[in-house]
PDB file of C-alpha atoms and ligand atoms in Angstrom:
ATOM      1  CA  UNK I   1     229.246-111.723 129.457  1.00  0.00           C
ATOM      2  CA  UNK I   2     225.616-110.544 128.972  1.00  0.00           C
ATOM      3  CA  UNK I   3     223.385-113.303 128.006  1.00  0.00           C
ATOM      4  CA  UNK I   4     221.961-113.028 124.276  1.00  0.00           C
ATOM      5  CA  UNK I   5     218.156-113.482 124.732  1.00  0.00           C
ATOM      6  CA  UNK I   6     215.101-113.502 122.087  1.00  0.00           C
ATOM      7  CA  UNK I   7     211.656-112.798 123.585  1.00  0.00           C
ATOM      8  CA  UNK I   8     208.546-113.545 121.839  1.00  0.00           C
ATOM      9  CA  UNK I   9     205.184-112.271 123.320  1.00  0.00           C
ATOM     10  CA  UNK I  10     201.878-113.713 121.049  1.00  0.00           C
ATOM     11  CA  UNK I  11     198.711-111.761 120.745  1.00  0.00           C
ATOM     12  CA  UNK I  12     200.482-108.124 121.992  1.00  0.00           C
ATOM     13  CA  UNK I  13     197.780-106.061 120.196  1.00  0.00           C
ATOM     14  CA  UNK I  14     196.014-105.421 123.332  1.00  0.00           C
ATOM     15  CA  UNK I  15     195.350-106.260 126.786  1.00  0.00           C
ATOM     16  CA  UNK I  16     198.379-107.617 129.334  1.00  0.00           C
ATOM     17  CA  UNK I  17     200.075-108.671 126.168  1.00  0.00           C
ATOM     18  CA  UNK I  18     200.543-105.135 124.554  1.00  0.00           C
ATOM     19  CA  UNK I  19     201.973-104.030 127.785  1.00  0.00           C
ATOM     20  CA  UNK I  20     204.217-107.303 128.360  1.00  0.00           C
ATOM     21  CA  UNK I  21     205.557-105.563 124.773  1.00  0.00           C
ATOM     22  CA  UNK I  22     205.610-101.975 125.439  1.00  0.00           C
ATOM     23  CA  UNK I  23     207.610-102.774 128.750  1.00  0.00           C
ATOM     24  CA  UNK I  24     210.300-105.321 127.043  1.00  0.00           C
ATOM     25  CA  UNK I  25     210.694-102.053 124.153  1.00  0.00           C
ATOM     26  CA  UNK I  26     211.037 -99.442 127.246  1.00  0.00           C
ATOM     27  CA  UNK I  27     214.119-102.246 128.435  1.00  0.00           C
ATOM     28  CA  UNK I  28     215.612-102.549 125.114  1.00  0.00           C
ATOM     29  CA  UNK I  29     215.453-106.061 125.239  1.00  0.00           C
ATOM     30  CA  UNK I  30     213.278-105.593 121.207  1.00  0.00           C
ATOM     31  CA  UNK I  31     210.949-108.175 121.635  1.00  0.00           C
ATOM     32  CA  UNK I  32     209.363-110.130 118.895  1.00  0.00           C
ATOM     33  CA  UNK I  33     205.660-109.554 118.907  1.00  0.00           C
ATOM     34  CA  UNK I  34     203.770-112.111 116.652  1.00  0.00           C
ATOM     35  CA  UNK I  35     200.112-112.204 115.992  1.00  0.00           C
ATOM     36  CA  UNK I  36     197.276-110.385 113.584  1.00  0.00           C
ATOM     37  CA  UNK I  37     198.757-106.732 114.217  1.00  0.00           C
ATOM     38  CA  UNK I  38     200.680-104.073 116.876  1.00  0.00           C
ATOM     39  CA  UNK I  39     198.985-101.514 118.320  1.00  0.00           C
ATOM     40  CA  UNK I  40     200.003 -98.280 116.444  1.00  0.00           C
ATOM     41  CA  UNK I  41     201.916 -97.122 119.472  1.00  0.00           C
ATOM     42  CA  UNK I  42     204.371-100.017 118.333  1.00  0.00           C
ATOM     43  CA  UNK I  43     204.150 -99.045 114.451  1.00  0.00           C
ATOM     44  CA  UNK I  44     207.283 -97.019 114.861  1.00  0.00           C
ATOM     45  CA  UNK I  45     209.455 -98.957 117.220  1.00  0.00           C
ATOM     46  CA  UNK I  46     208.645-101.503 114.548  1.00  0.00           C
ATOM     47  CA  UNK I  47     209.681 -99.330 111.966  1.00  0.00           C
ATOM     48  CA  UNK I  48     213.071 -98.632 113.973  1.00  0.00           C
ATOM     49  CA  UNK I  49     214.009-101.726 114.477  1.00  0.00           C
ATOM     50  CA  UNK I  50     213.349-101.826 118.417  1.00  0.00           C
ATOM     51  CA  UNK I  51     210.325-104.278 118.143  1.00  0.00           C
ATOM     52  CA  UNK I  52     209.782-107.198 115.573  1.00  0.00           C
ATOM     53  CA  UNK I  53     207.000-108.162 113.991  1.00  0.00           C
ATOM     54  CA  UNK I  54     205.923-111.134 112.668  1.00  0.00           C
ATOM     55  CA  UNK I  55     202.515-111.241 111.759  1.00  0.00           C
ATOM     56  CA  UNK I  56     200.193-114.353 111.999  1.00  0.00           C
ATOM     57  CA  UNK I  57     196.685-115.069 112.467  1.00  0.00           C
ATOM     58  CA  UNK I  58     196.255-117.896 115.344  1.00  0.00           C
ATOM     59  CA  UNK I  59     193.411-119.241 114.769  1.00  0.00           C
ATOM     60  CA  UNK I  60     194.499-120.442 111.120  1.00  0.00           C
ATOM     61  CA  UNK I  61     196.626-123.549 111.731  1.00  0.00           C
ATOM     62  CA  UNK I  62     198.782-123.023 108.150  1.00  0.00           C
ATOM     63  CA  UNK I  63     199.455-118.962 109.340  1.00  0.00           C
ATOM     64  CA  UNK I  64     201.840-120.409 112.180  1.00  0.00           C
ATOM     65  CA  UNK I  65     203.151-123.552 109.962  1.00  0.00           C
ATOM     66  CA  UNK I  66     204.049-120.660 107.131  1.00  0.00           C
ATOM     67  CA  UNK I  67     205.873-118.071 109.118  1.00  0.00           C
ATOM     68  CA  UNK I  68     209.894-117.529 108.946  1.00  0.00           C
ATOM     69  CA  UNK I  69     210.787-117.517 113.041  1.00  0.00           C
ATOM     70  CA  UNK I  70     213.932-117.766 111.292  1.00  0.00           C
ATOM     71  CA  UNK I  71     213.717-114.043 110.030  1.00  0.00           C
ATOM     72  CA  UNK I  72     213.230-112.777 113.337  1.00  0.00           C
ATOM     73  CA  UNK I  73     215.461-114.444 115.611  1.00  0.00           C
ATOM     74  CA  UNK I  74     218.638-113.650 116.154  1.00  0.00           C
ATOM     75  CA  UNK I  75     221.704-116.337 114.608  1.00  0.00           C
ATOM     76  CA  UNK I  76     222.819-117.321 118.114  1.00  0.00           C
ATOM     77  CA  UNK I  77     221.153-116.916 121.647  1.00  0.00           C
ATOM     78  CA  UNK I  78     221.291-118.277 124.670  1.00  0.00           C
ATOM     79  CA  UNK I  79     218.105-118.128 125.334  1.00  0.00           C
ATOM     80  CA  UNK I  80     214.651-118.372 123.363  1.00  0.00           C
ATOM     81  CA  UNK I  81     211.864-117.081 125.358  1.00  0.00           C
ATOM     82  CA  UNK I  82     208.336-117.262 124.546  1.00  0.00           C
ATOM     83  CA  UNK I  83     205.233-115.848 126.340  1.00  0.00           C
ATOM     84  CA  UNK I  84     201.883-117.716 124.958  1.00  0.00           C
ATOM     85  CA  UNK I  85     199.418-115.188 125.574  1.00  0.00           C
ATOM     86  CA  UNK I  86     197.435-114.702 122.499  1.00  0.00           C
ATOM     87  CA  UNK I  87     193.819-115.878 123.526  1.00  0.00           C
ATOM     88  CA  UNK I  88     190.002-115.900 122.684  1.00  0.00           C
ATOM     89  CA  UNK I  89     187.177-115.676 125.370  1.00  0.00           C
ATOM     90  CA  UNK I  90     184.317-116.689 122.971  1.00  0.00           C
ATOM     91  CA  UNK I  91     182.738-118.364 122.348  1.00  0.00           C
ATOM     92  CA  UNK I  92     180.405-117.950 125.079  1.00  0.00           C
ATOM     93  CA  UNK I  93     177.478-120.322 125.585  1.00  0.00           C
ATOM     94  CA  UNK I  94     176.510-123.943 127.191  1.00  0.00           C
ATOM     95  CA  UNK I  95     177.623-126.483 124.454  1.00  0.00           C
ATOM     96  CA  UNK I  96     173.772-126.821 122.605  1.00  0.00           C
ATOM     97  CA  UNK I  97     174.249-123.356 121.427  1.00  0.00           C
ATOM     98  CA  UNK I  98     177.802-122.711 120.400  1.00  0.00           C
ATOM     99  CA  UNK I  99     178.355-123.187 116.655  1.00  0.00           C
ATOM    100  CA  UNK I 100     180.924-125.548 115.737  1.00  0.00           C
ATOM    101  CA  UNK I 101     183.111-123.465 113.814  1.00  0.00           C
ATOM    102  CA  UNK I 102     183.877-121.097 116.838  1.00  0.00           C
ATOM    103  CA  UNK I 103     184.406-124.163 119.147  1.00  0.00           C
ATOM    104  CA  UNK I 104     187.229-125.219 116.746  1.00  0.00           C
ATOM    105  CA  UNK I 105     188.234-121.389 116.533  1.00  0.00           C
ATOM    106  CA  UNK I 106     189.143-121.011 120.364  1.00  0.00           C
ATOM    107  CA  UNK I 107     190.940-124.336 119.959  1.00  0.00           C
ATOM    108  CA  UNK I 108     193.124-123.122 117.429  1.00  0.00           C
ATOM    109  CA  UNK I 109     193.751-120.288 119.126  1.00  0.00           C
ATOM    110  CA  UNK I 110     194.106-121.054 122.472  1.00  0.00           C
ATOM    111  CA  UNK I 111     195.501-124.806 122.069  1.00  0.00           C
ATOM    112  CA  UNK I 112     196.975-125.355 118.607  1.00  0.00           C
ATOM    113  CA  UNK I 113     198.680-122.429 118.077  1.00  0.00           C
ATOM    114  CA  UNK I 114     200.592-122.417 121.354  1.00  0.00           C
ATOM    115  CA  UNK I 115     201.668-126.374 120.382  1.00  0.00           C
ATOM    116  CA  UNK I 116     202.339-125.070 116.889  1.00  0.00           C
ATOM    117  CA  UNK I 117     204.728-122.479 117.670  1.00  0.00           C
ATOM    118  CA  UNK I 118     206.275-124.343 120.987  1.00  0.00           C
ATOM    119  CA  UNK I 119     206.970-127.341 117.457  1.00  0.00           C
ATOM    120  CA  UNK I 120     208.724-124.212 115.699  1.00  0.00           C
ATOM    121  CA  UNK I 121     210.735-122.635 118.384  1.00  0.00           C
ATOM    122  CA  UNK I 122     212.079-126.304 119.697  1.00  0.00           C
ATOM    123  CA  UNK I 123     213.594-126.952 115.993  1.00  0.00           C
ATOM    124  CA  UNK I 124     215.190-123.696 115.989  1.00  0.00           C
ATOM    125  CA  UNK I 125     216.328-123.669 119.457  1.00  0.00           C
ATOM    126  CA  UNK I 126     218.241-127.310 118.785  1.00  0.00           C
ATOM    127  CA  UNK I 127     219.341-125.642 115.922  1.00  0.00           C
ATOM    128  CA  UNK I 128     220.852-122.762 117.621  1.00  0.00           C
ATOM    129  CA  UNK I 129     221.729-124.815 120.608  1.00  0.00           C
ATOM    130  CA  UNK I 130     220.087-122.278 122.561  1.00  0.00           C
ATOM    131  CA  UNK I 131     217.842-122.688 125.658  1.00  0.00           C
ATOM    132  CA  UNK I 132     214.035-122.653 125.308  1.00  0.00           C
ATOM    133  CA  UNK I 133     211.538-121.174 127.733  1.00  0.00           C
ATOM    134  CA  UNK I 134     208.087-121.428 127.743  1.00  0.00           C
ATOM    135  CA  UNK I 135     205.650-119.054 130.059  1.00  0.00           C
ATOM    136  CA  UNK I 136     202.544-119.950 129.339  1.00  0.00           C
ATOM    137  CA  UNK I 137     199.801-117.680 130.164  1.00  0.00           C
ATOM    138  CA  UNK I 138     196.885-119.787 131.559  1.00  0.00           C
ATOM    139  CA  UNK I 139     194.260-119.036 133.465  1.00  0.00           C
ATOM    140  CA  UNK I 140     192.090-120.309 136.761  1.00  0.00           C
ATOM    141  CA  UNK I 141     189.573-121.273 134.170  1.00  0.00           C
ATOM    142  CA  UNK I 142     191.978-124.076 132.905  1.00  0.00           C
ATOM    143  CA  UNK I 143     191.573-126.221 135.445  1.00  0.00           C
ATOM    144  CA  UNK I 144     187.934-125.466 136.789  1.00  0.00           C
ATOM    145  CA  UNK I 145     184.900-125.632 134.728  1.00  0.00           C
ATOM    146  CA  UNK I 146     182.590-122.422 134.220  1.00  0.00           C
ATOM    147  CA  UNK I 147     179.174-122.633 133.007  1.00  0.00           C
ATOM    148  CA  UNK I 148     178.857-120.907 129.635  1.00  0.00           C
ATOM    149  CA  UNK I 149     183.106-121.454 129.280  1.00  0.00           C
ATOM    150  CA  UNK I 150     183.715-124.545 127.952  1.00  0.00           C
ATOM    151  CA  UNK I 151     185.393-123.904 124.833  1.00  0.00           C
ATOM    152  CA  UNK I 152     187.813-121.209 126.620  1.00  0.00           C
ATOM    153  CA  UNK I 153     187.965-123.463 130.027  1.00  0.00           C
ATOM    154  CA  UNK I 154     188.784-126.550 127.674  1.00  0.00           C
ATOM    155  CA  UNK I 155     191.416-125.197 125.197  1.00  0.00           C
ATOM    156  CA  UNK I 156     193.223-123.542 127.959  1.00  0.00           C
ATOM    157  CA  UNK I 157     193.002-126.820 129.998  1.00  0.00           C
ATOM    158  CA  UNK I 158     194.783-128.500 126.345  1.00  0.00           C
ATOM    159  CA  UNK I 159     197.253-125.583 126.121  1.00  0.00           C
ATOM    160  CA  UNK I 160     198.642-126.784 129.873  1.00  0.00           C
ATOM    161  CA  UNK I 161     198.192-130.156 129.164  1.00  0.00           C
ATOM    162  CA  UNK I 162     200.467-130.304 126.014  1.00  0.00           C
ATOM    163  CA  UNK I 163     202.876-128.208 127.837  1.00  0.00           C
ATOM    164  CA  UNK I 164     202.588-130.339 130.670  1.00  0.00           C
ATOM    165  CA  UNK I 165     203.377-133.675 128.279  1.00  0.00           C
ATOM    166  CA  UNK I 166     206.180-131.330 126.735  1.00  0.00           C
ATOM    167  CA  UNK I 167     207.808-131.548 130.201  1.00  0.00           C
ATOM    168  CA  UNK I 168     208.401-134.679 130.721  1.00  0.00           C
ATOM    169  CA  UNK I 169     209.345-135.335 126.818  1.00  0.00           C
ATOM    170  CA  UNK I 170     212.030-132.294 127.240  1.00  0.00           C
ATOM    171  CA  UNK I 171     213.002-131.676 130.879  1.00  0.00           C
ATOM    172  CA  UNK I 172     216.029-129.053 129.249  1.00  0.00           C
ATOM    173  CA  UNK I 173     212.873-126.932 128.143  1.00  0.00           C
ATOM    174  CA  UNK I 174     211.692-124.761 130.728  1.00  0.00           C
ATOM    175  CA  UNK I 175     208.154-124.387 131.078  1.00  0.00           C
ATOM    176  CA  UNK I 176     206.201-122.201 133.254  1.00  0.00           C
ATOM    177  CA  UNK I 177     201.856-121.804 133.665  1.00  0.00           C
ATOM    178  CA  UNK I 178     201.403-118.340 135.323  1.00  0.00           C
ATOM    179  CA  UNK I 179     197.974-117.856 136.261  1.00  0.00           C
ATOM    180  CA  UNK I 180     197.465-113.683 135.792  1.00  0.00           C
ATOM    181  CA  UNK I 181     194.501-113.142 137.891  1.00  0.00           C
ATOM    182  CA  UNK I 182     191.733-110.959 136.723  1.00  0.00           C
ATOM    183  CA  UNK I 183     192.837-108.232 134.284  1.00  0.00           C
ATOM    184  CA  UNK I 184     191.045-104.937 133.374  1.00  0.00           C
ATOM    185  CA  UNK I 185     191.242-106.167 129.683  1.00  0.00           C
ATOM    186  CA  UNK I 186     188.492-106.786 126.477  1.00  0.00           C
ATOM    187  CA  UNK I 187     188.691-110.198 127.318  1.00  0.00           C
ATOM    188  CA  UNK I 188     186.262-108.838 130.810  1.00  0.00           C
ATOM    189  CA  UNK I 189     184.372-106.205 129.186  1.00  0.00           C
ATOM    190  CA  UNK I 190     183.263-109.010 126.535  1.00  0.00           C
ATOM    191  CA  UNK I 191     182.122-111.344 130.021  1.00  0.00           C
ATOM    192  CA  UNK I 192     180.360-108.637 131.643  1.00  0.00           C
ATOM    193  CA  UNK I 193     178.473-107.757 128.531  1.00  0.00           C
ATOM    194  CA  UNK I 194     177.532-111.226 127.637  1.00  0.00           C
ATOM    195  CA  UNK I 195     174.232-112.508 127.256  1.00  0.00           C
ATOM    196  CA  UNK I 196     173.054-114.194 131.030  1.00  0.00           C
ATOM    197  CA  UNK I 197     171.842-117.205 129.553  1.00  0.00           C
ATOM    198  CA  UNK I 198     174.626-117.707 127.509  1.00  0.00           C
ATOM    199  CA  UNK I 199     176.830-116.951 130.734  1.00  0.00           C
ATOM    200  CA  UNK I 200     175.076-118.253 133.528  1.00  0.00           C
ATOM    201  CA  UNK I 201     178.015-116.994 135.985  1.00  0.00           C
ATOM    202  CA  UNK I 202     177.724-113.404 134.203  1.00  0.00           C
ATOM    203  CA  UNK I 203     177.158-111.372 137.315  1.00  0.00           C
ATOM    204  CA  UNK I 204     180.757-112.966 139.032  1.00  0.00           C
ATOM    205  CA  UNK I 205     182.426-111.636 136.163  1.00  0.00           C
ATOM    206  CA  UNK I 206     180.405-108.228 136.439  1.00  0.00           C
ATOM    207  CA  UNK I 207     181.263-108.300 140.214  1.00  0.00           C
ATOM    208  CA  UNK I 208     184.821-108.084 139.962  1.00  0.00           C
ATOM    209  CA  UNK I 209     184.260-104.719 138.208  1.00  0.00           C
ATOM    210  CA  UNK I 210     181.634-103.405 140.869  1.00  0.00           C
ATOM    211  CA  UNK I 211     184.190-104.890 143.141  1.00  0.00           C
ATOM    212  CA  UNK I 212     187.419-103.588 141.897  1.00  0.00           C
ATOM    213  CA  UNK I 213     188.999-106.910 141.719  1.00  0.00           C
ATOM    214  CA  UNK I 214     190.173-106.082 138.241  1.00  0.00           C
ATOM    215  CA  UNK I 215     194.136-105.992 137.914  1.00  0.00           C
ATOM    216  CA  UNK I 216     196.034-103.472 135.659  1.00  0.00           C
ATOM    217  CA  UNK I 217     197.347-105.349 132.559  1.00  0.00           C
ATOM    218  CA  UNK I 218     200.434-103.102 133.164  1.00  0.00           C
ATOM    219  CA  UNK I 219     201.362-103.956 136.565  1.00  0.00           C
ATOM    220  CA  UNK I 220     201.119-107.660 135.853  1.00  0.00           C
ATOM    221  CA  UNK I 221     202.911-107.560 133.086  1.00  0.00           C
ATOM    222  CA  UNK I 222     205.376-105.633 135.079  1.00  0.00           C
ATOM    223  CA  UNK I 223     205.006-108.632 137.599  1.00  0.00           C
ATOM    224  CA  UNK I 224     205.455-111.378 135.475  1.00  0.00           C
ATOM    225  CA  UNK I 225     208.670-110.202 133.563  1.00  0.00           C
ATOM    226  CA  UNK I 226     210.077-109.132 136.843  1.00  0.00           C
ATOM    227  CA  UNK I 227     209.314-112.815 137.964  1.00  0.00           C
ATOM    228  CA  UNK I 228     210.483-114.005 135.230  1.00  0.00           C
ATOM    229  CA  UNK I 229     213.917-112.499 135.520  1.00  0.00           C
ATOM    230  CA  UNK I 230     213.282-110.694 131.845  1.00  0.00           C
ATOM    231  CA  UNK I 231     213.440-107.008 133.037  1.00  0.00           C
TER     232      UNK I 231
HETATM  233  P1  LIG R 301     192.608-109.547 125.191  1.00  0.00           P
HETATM  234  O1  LIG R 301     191.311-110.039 124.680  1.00  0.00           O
HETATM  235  O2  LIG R 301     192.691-108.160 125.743  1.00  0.00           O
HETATM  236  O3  LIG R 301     193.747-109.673 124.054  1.00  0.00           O
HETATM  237  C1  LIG R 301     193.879-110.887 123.385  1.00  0.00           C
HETATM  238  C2  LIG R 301     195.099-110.846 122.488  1.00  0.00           C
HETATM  239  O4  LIG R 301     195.141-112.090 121.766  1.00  0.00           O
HETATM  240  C3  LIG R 301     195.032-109.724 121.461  1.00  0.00           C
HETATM  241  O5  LIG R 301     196.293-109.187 121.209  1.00  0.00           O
HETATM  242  C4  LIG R 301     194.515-110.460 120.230  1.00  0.00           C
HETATM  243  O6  LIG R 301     194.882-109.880 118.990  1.00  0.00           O
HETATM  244  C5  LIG R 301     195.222-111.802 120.381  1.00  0.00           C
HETATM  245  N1  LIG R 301     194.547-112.750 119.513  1.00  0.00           N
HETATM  246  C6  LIG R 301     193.282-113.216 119.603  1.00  0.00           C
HETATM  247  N2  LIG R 301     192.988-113.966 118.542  1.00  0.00           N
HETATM  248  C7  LIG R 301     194.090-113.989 117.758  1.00  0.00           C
HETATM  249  C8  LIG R 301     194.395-114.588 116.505  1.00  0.00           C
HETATM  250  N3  LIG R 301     193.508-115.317 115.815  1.00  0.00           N
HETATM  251  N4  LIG R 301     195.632-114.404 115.991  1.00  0.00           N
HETATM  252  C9  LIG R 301     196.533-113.639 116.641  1.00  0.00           C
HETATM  253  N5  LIG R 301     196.304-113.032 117.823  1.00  0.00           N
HETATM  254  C10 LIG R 301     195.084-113.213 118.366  1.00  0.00           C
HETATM  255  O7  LIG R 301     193.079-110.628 126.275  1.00  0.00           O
HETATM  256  P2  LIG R 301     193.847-110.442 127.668  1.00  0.00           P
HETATM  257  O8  LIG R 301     194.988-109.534 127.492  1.00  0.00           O
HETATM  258  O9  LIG R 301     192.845-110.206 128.711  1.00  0.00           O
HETATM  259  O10 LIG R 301     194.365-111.934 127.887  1.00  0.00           O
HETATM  260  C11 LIG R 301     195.708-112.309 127.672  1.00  0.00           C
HETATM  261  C12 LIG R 301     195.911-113.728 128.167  1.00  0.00           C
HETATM  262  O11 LIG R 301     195.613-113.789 129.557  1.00  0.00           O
HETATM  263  C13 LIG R 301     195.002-114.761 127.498  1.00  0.00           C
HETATM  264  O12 LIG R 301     195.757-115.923 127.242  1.00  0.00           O
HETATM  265  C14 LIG R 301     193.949-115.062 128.552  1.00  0.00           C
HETATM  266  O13 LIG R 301     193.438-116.359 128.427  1.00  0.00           O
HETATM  267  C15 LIG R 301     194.734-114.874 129.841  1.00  0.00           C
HETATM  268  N6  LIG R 301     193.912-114.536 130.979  1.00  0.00           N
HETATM  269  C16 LIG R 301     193.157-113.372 130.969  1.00  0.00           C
HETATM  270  C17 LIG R 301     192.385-113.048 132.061  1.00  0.00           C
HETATM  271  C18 LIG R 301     191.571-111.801 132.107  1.00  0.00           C
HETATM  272  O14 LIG R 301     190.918-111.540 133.137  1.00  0.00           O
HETATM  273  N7  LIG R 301     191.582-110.969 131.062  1.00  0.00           N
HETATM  274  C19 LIG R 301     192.316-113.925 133.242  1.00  0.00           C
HETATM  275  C20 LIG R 301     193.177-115.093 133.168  1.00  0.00           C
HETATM  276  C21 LIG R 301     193.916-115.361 132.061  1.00  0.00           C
HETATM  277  P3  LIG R 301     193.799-109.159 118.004  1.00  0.00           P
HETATM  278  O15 LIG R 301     193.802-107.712 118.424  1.00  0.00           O
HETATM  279  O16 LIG R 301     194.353-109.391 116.652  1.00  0.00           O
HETATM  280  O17 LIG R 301     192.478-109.821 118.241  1.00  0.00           O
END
């Protein structure tokens, strides 16, 4: 019997997660995208019923703690799948300069909500006795510190770490950190165009441009649900 799966991809406005979306719509596997908004590409399959979505602003702890996951996902599934990706670059600057309201900003984002929703989807997985699955999309940056990064090298490094905790509190919860390389995304234009002194490693970020290091969002999403065994 085909196995009854519910995919959620956070933060698929843009970037690797609007294609992680527009492929899972393409398979007919109607993924649940939750964050601030959809790209209007996704406004119709919305509309028909092929995507869902669930809208939530991140970085506003009570957004996630209000929303009905309940709405979205289906009765009974085997499988509950979520891919973290929703994520903030800035702020950008050494630590004396960064205000503290965006500091606690690209926690929320980055950090929080991730552990919010992971709280969320284990109650309703127990509840549907279905299995949950976590891929959380980290990033190099998580585990080595960058001048100029340390809110987004930080709250990444939490995001893991929670997860990482989560493991060994619930070995039946599968949990996965997939490392995506460097995408052709905002999240790079906004490093490349940042300020040298508040980025002192600026010109690496610019070099992977002049370089063509930069990956296509779609092929690694292609990559990772392939992986994954979701497409
Ligand atoms: P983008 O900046 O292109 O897109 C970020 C996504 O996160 C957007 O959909 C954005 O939605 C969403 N998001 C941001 N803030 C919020 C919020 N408050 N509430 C809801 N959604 C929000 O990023 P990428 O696609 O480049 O990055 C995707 C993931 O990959 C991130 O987790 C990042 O850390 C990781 N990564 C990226 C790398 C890169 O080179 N780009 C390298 C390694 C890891 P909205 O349009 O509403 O802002």
């Amino acid at each position: 019997m085909e196995q009854q799966r519910a995919i959620i991809v956070t933060g698929a406005s843009r970037g690797l997660g609007f294609e992680l979306v527009d492929l899972l719509i393409a398979a007919d596997a109607k993924p649940i995208a939750l964050g601030r908004g959809l790209d209007p590409r996704h406004e119709a399959a919305a509309g028909m019923n092929t995507c869902i979505f669930v809208a939530a602003d991140l970085s506003v702890s009570q957004s996630l703690d209000q929303i009905d996951l309940a709405r979205a996902l289906p009765q009974s599934a085997d499988e509950i799948v979520v891919i973290s990706n929703a994520g903030v670059i800035e702020p950008i600057g050494t630590l004396d300069v960064i205000d503290s309201a965006s500091l606690a900003a690209a926690f929320a984002v980055n950090a929080l909500a991730p552990a919010i929703l992971a709280r969320k989807l284990l109650a309703a997985a127990d509840a549907r006795r279905s299995r949950l699955r976590i891929l959380n999309i980290s990033t190099g940056a998580a585990r080595r510190p960058l001048p100029g990064l340390g809110a987004y090298c930080a709250s990444k490094a939490a995001a893991l770490m929670i997860f990482d905790c989560l493991a060994t509190e619930r070995p039946d919860v599968a949990i996965e950190h997939i490392d995506p390389g460097v995408l052709d995304t905002d999240m790079q234009s906004t490093l490349r165009g940042a300020d040298d002194q508040a980025l002192p490693v600026r010109q690496m970020f610019a070099s992977f441009e002049t370089e063509a290091k930069l990956r296509r969002p779609r092929d690694v999403a292609r990559e990772i649900l392939v992986g994954a065994g979701l497409l």
